[in-house]
Amino acid sequence: MTEPESSTAGNFVRELVEQDLQTGKHGRIVTRFPPEPNGYLHIGHAKSICLNFGIAQEFHGICHLRFDDTNPTKEEVEYVEAIQADVRWLGFDWADKMFYASDYFERLYQYAVQLITQGKAYVDSLSADEMRTYRGTLTEPGKESPYRNRSVEENLNLFSRMKAGEFPDGTHVLRAKIDMASPNINLRDPAFYRIRHAAHHRTGTQWCCYPTYDYAHPLSDAIEGITHSICTLEFEDHRPLYDWVVEHAGAPCHPRQIEFARLNLTFTVMSKRKLLELVEKGHVSGWDDPRLPTLKGLRRRGYTPEAIRAFCEHIGVAKRDGVVEMALLEHFIREDLNRRAPRVMAVLRPLKVIIDNYPEGQVEELEAVNNPEDPTAGTRTVPFSRILYIEQEDFREVPPPKYFRLTPGREVRLRYAYIVKCVGVVKDERTGEVVEVHCTYDPETRSGGPQAQRKVKSTIHWVSAAQALPADVCLYEALFVKANPGDVPEGQDYTANLNPHSLERLTGCIVEPSLAGASPGNRYQFERQGYFCVDPDSSAGRLVFNRTVPLRDSWAKIEKARQDG
RNA sequence: UGGGGGAUCGUCUAGUGGUAGGACGUCAGACUCUGGAUCUGACUACCUAGGUUCGAAUCCUAGUCCCCCAGCCA
């Protein structure tokens, strides 16, 4: 019972946490998920959320939700609310532990005053450009600012006037006095406060100078008593600065920063900048476009929180950066939905079928299993009659090798109904396209009937014409044509790899009548096709489905192999 | 040519001096009223070169390659 039975039970972060517990360094662990409210959460954040909340859960600790809102020019309440909704939807609970870095502005300011008093921070009046010059380069040390040795009194005076709003943006900045010659650039007197005459989404116009991440983050962690501050790899060389701030400011405790590799996924982009660009330039319909890896997008696509959590658990946590295949994410949503999604019949590209020997006007209600994986899901009834629709791709006048579906002279089973035989076709005179298929049925072969056991090469789905419901269906493919969207010719950017076929909206689809009451968010398996969910834009008059993920399709592979030669 | 990290099947990930394992994927087969699911089998890896050791993915030495850092972003 105490052994974690998961195949990916351990990771190095858990190990470190466990050690700190065993050595008695901490009695209870406290982690935090610290998003900046300047965008929507994506599946990369989900990895971090699962890690932070997961570790807290596992070791009976707690995980805080903290908004890292130190830059008023980029942050908005809209994001704050969306982020909370997304974390909750993913299945995590922060109880009453929701905080904002902006809650600590006053205390942060006092810590800064203290640093100035101790000669560990100073007000610099170099311009941003000058400061960059003074910083030096990767290989050359920086130079000390001429303002570096201002007196404590002058620094205190200037800093309080920065707070009072006496100076315009960019004229002064509070800097730590560390070491301009440090080989670690983060230690070359980093900026802690910058002047920004901008309204903050929570503190309004109360402040006109704001702390930077490097200053606010370690102290916010310490104020909250965070024991393990888990972040991504790019902050690894900020750790000495993190530790410097905590030590020199005299913070109440010293959280341990641990870095792990962020998630990358094939065939998509994860950076906030690129996601924002896709939305703003209209390459997608919005932050909840089902083609995006945002949590809002995945939710609309039909992904379940359970599948995303299982995915995050199985990809593991390590320090080497890599790219996880989209196929793995798809595996987890299939696995989840296979267990829980009710099956239903839907025809995406209809082809009319007439059963010549079936009595006109007759309708039979046939019993269909809702979910073969779940006996408790029960059964439903589907109407069968003389005129039906089948999938266009389930009929071929000239079948390729290994094609098992309907073809002239051949029999197939109509799922839950009868075995039918194709006896003729009607073609469009001008185009030669098959517009109607004529069949005969064998009354003995009805499911459960005397000849029901007769073997045929395949079973296809269908929908009875008279009772069919119309629907729109959005078929999604990867947003990019290349596993690595950044792989582009010289002079182009990742948008050159946008997949022109990432969305195909089908409007003439028909679905079985049991779907009449389907409401947004409901998920189904359209038999033999894939998992679909009802889009929020769907209405009783116009059902709209999104394809979450297609079923694995071995026939498609055979066809592809044949085409590739 | 500074500093910080990292290299294990195609992909992700275990391993902490003692038979390199799992998952996805791929291929083949069985089964099937979903060409789904399920089941079987196969596939493929320790960055390189030395060294220590009875024994090295693991320890040592020297290389190679990849990622991150020069915001008053986070």
Coordinates of N, CA, C and O in Angstrom, one line a residue, chain A residues 109-175:
Chain A
Y109 N 8.4 45.9 -0.3 CA 9.0 47.2 -0.3 C 9.9 47.4 1.0 O 11.0 47.9 0.9
Q110 N 9.3 46.9 2.1 CA 10.1 47.0 3.3 C 11.4 46.2 3.3 O 12.4 46.7 3.8
Y111 N 11.3 45.1 2.7 CA 12.5 44.3 2.6 C 13.6 45.0 1.8 O 14.8 45.0 2.0
A112 N 13.1 45.7 0.8 CA 14.0 46.5 -0.1 C 14.6 47.6 0.6 O 15.8 47.9 0.5
V113 N 13.8 48.3 1.4 CA 14.4 49.4 2.3 C 15.5 48.9 3.2 O 16.5 49.5 3.3
Q114 N 15.2 47.7 3.7 CA 16.2 47.0 4.6 C 17.5 46.7 3.8 O 18.6 46.9 4.3
L115 N 17.4 46.2 2.6 CA 18.5 45.9 1.8 C 19.3 47.2 1.5 O 20.6 47.2 1.6
I116 N 18.6 48.3 1.2 CA 19.3 49.6 1.0 C 20.0 50.0 2.2 O 21.2 50.4 2.2
T117 N 19.3 49.9 3.3 CA 19.9 50.3 4.6 C 21.2 49.5 4.9 O 22.2 50.1 5.4
Q118 N 21.2 48.3 4.5 CA 22.4 47.5 4.8 C 23.4 47.6 3.6 O 24.4 46.9 3.6
G119 N 23.2 48.5 2.7 CA 24.1 48.7 1.7 C 24.1 47.6 0.6 O 25.1 47.5 -0.1
K120 N 23.1 46.9 0.6 CA 23.0 45.7 -0.4 C 22.2 46.0 -1.6 O 22.0 45.2 -2.5
A121 N 21.7 47.3 -1.7 CA 20.9 47.7 -2.9 C 21.1 49.1 -3.0 O 21.3 49.9 -2.1
Y122 N 20.9 49.6 -4.3 CA 21.1 51.0 -4.6 C 20.2 51.4 -5.7 O 19.8 50.6 -6.6
V123 N 20.0 52.7 -5.8 CA 19.2 53.2 -6.9 C 20.1 53.6 -8.0 O 21.1 54.4 -7.8
D124 N 19.9 53.1 -9.2 CA 20.7 53.4 -10.3 C 19.9 54.3 -11.2 O 18.7 54.2 -11.3
S125 N 20.6 55.2 -11.9 CA 19.9 56.2 -12.7 C 20.4 56.1 -14.2 O 20.3 57.0 -15.0
L126 N 21.1 55.0 -14.5 CA 21.5 54.7 -15.9 C 20.2 54.4 -16.7 O 19.2 53.9 -16.2
S127 N 20.3 54.7 -18.0 CA 19.2 54.4 -18.8 C 19.3 52.9 -19.1 O 20.3 52.2 -18.8
A128 N 18.2 52.3 -19.6 CA 18.2 50.9 -19.9 C 19.3 50.5 -20.9 O 20.0 49.5 -20.7
D129 N 19.5 51.4 -21.9 CA 20.6 51.1 -22.8 C 22.0 51.2 -22.2 O 22.8 50.3 -22.4
E130 N 22.1 52.2 -21.3 CA 23.4 52.3 -20.7 C 23.7 51.1 -19.8 O 24.8 50.5 -19.7
M131 N 22.6 50.7 -19.1 CA 22.8 49.6 -18.2 C 23.2 48.3 -18.9 O 24.0 47.5 -18.4
R132 N 22.7 48.1 -20.1 CA 23.0 47.0 -20.9 C 24.5 47.0 -21.3 O 25.2 46.0 -21.2
T133 N 24.9 48.2 -21.6 CA 26.4 48.4 -21.9 C 27.2 48.1 -20.7 O 28.2 47.4 -20.8
Y134 N 26.8 48.6 -19.6 CA 27.6 48.4 -18.4 C 27.6 46.9 -17.9 O 28.4 46.5 -17.2
R135 N 26.6 46.2 -18.4 CA 26.5 44.8 -17.9 C 27.6 43.9 -18.4 O 27.9 42.8 -17.9
G136 N 28.2 44.3 -19.5 CA 29.3 43.5 -20.1 C 28.6 42.4 -21.0 O 27.5 42.5 -21.4
T137 N 29.4 41.4 -21.3 CA 28.9 40.3 -22.2 C 29.1 39.0 -21.5 O 29.6 38.9 -20.4
L138 N 28.8 37.9 -22.3 CA 29.0 36.6 -21.7 C 30.4 36.3 -21.3 O 30.7 35.6 -20.4
T139 N 31.3 36.9 -22.1 CA 32.7 36.6 -21.9 C 33.5 37.7 -21.2 O 34.6 37.5 -20.7
E140 N 32.9 38.9 -21.2 CA 33.6 40.0 -20.5 C 32.8 40.5 -19.3 O 31.6 40.6 -19.3
P141 N 33.5 40.9 -18.2 CA 32.9 41.3 -17.0 C 32.2 42.7 -17.3 O 32.5 43.4 -18.2
G142 N 31.2 43.0 -16.4 CA 30.6 44.3 -16.5 C 31.3 45.4 -15.8 O 32.3 45.1 -15.1
K143 N 30.8 46.6 -15.9 CA 31.4 47.7 -15.2 C 30.4 48.2 -14.2 O 29.2 48.2 -14.4
E144 N 31.0 48.8 -13.1 CA 30.1 49.3 -12.1 C 29.5 50.6 -12.5 O 30.1 51.4 -13.1
S145 N 28.2 50.8 -12.2 CA 27.5 52.0 -12.5 C 28.1 53.2 -11.7 O 28.5 53.0 -10.5
P146 N 28.2 54.3 -12.3 CA 28.7 55.5 -11.5 C 27.8 55.8 -10.3 O 28.2 56.5 -9.4
Y147 N 26.5 55.3 -10.3 CA 25.6 55.6 -9.2 C 25.7 54.5 -8.1 O 25.0 54.5 -7.2
R148 N 26.6 53.6 -8.3 CA 26.6 52.4 -7.4 C 27.0 52.7 -6.0 O 26.6 52.0 -5.1
N149 N 27.7 53.8 -5.8 CA 28.2 54.1 -4.5 C 27.4 55.3 -3.8 O 28.0 56.0 -3.0
R150 N 26.2 55.5 -4.2 CA 25.4 56.5 -3.6 C 25.3 56.2 -2.1 O 25.3 55.0 -1.7
S151 N 25.1 57.2 -1.3 CA 25.0 56.9 0.2 C 23.6 56.2 0.5 O 22.7 56.3 -0.3
V152 N 23.6 55.6 1.6 CA 22.3 54.9 2.0 C 21.2 55.9 2.1 O 20.1 55.7 1.6
E153 N 21.5 57.1 2.6 CA 20.5 58.2 2.7 C 20.0 58.6 1.3 O 18.8 58.7 1.1
E154 N 20.9 58.8 0.4 CA 20.4 59.2 -0.9 C 19.6 58.1 -1.6 O 18.6 58.3 -2.2
N155 N 20.1 56.8 -1.4 CA 19.3 55.7 -2.0 C 17.9 55.6 -1.3 O 16.9 55.4 -2.1
L156 N 17.9 55.8 0.0 CA 16.6 55.7 0.7 C 15.6 56.8 0.1 O 14.5 56.6 -0.1
N157 N 16.2 58.0 0.0 CA 15.5 59.2 -0.5 C 15.0 58.9 -1.9 O 13.8 59.1 -2.2
L158 N 15.8 58.5 -2.7 CA 15.5 58.2 -4.1 C 14.4 57.1 -4.2 O 13.4 57.2 -5.0
F159 N 14.6 56.1 -3.5 CA 13.7 54.9 -3.5 C 12.3 55.4 -3.0 O 11.3 55.0 -3.6
S160 N 12.2 56.2 -2.0 CA 10.9 56.6 -1.5 C 10.3 57.5 -2.5 O 9.0 57.5 -2.7
R161 N 11.1 58.3 -3.2 CA 10.5 59.1 -4.3 C 10.1 58.3 -5.5 O 9.1 58.7 -6.2
M162 N 10.8 57.2 -5.7 CA 10.3 56.3 -6.8 C 8.9 55.8 -6.5 O 8.0 55.8 -7.3
K163 N 8.8 55.5 -5.2 CA 7.5 55.0 -4.7 C 6.4 56.1 -4.8 O 5.2 55.8 -5.1
A164 N 6.8 57.3 -4.5 CA 5.9 58.4 -4.4 C 5.5 58.9 -5.8 O 4.6 59.7 -6.0
G165 N 6.1 58.3 -6.8 CA 5.7 58.7 -8.2 C 6.4 60.0 -8.7 O 5.8 60.6 -9.6
E166 N 7.5 60.3 -8.1 CA 8.1 61.6 -8.6 C 8.9 61.5 -9.9 O 9.2 62.5 -10.5
F167 N 9.2 60.2 -10.3 CA 10.0 60.1 -11.5 C 9.3 59.4 -12.6 O 8.4 58.5 -12.4
P168 N 9.6 59.8 -13.8 CA 9.0 59.1 -14.9 C 9.5 57.7 -15.1 O 10.6 57.4 -14.6
D169 N 8.8 56.9 -15.9 CA 9.2 55.5 -16.2 C 10.6 55.5 -16.7 O 11.0 56.3 -17.5
G170 N 11.4 54.5 -16.3 CA 12.7 54.3 -16.8 C 13.8 55.2 -16.3 O 15.0 55.0 -16.7
T171 N 13.5 56.1 -15.5 CA 14.6 57.0 -15.0 C 15.5 56.5 -13.9 O 16.7 56.8 -13.8
H172 N 14.9 55.6 -13.1 CA 15.7 55.0 -12.0 C 15.2 53.6 -11.8 O 14.1 53.2 -12.2
V173 N 16.1 52.8 -11.2 CA 15.8 51.4 -10.9 C 16.5 51.0 -9.7 O 17.6 51.5 -9.4
L174 N 15.9 50.2 -8.9 CA 16.6 49.7 -7.7 C 17.3 48.5 -8.1 O 16.7 47.6 -8.7
R175 N 18.6 48.4 -7.7 CA 19.4 47.3 -8.1 C 20.1 46.6 -6.9 O 20.4 47.3 -5.9

